[in-house]
mmCIF file of C-alpha atoms in Angstrom:
data_model
loop_
_atom_site.group_PDB
_atom_site.id
_atom_site.type_symbol
_atom_site.label_atom_id
_atom_site.label_comp_id
_atom_site.label_asym_id
_atom_site.label_seq_id
_atom_site.Cartn_x
_atom_site.Cartn_y
_atom_site.Cartn_z
ATOM 1 C CA MET J 925 -8.922 -29.550 -27.242
ATOM 2 C CA THR J 926 -7.040 -31.765 -24.913
ATOM 3 C CA SER J 927 -4.209 -29.612 -23.816
ATOM 4 C CA VAL J 928 -3.405 -26.419 -22.637
ATOM 5 C CA ARG J 929 -0.550 -26.023 -25.577
ATOM 6 C CA GLU J 930 -3.858 -26.501 -28.280
ATOM 7 C CA MET J 931 -5.483 -23.234 -26.636
ATOM 8 C CA PRO J 932 -5.348 -20.222 -28.416
ATOM 9 C CA LEU J 933 -3.024 -17.500 -26.677
ATOM 10 C CA LEU J 934 -5.440 -14.320 -25.255
ATOM 11 C CA GLU J 935 -3.280 -11.515 -23.964
ATOM 12 C CA ASP J 936 -4.581 -8.154 -22.480
ATOM 13 C CA GLY J 937 -3.459 -5.106 -24.218
ATOM 14 C CA PRO J 938 -3.998 -1.374 -24.261
ATOM 15 C CA PRO J 939 -7.317 0.016 -26.343
ATOM 16 C CA PRO J 940 -6.839 1.004 -29.536
ATOM 17 C CA GLY J 941 -5.116 4.409 -30.032
ATOM 18 C CA GLY J 942 -3.744 3.887 -26.370
ATOM 19 C CA PHE J 943 -5.248 5.245 -22.831
ATOM 20 C CA PRO J 944 -6.446 8.544 -22.620
ATOM 21 C CA PRO J 945 -3.785 10.728 -20.863
ATOM 22 C CA VAL J 946 -4.489 10.834 -17.154
ATOM 23 C CA ARG J 947 -4.717 14.475 -15.452
ATOM 24 C CA CYS J 948 -2.377 15.047 -12.726
ATOM 25 C CA ALA J 949 -2.479 18.130 -9.946
ATOM 26 C CA TRP J 950 0.968 19.224 -9.720
ATOM 27 C CA ARG J 951 -0.190 22.309 -8.170
ATOM 28 C CA ILE J 952 -1.184 20.756 -4.752
ATOM 29 C CA PRO J 953 -2.042 23.602 -2.383
ATOM 30 C CA SER J 954 0.326 23.768 0.473
ATOM 31 C CA LYS J 955 -2.311 23.196 3.849
ATOM 32 C CA GLY J 956 -1.444 23.390 6.734
ATOM 33 C CA PRO J 957 2.241 24.088 9.155
ATOM 34 C CA SER J 958 5.832 23.747 7.016
ATOM 35 C CA ALA J 959 7.807 20.697 8.144
ATOM 36 C CA ALA J 960 10.177 23.156 10.081
ATOM 37 C CA ALA J 961 7.254 24.643 12.231
ATOM 38 C CA ILE J 962 6.539 21.184 13.046
ATOM 39 C CA PHE J 963 10.545 20.375 14.111
ATOM 40 C CA LEU J 964 10.194 23.999 16.597
ATOM 41 C CA VAL J 965 7.234 23.031 17.774
ATOM 42 C CA ALA J 966 8.600 19.751 18.975
ATOM 43 C CA LEU J 967 11.664 20.974 19.908
ATOM 44 C CA GLY J 968 10.331 23.486 21.548
ATOM 45 C CA ALA J 969 8.316 20.370 23.590
ATOM 46 C CA PHE J 970 11.200 18.395 24.421
ATOM 47 C CA SER J 971 13.077 21.439 25.526
ATOM 48 C CA CYS J 972 10.596 22.575 27.956
ATOM 49 C CA GLY J 973 9.700 18.650 28.932
ATOM 50 C CA MET J 974 13.422 17.859 30.127
ATOM 51 C CA TYR J 975 13.362 21.378 31.871
ATOM 52 C CA GLN J 976 11.250 20.496 33.728
ATOM 53 C CA VAL J 977 12.397 16.818 34.580
ATOM 54 C CA GLY J 978 15.664 18.622 35.656
ATOM 55 C CA GLN J 979 13.639 21.185 38.002
ATOM 56 C CA GLY J 980 12.278 17.791 39.368
ATOM 57 C CA ASN J 981 15.467 16.224 39.850
ATOM 58 C CA ARG J 982 17.112 19.275 41.243
ATOM 59 C CA ILE J 983 14.089 19.203 43.901
ATOM 60 C CA ARG J 984 14.183 15.816 44.489
ATOM 61 C CA ARG J 985 17.845 15.795 45.053
ATOM 62 C CA VAL J 986 17.908 18.680 47.658
ATOM 63 C CA ILE J 987 14.667 16.877 49.820
ATOM 64 C CA CYS J 988 17.474 13.789 49.396
ATOM 65 C CA CYS J 989 20.175 15.206 50.689
ATOM 66 C CA SER J 990 18.446 17.155 53.566
ATOM 67 C CA GLN J 991 17.565 14.013 54.670
ATOM 68 C CA SER J 992 20.419 12.300 54.554
ATOM 69 C CA HIS J 993 22.548 14.567 56.420
ATOM 70 C CA THR J 994 19.714 14.854 59.069
ATOM 71 C CA THR J 995 20.113 11.512 59.757
ATOM 72 C CA ASN J 996 23.770 11.058 60.107
ATOM 73 C CA ALA J 997 24.071 13.899 61.884
ATOM 74 C CA SER J 998 21.400 12.796 64.455
ATOM 75 C CA SER J 999 23.001 9.537 64.914
#
């Protein structure tokens, strides 16, 4: 054997008779909440957080405006 071309050809293949069938569990039990339930919980948490941000902005605006009116009125 002086060259690669002179080497015998060896290929992998399936065993005689083929491979045994693969058993798949098509009926996987659903565990945990559904996608809709997760989405609704996330939407509720987001809405609650945005409501709290809005309330904080409203309080901050009242404090800021009351301070600016008192400084403008006194000068």
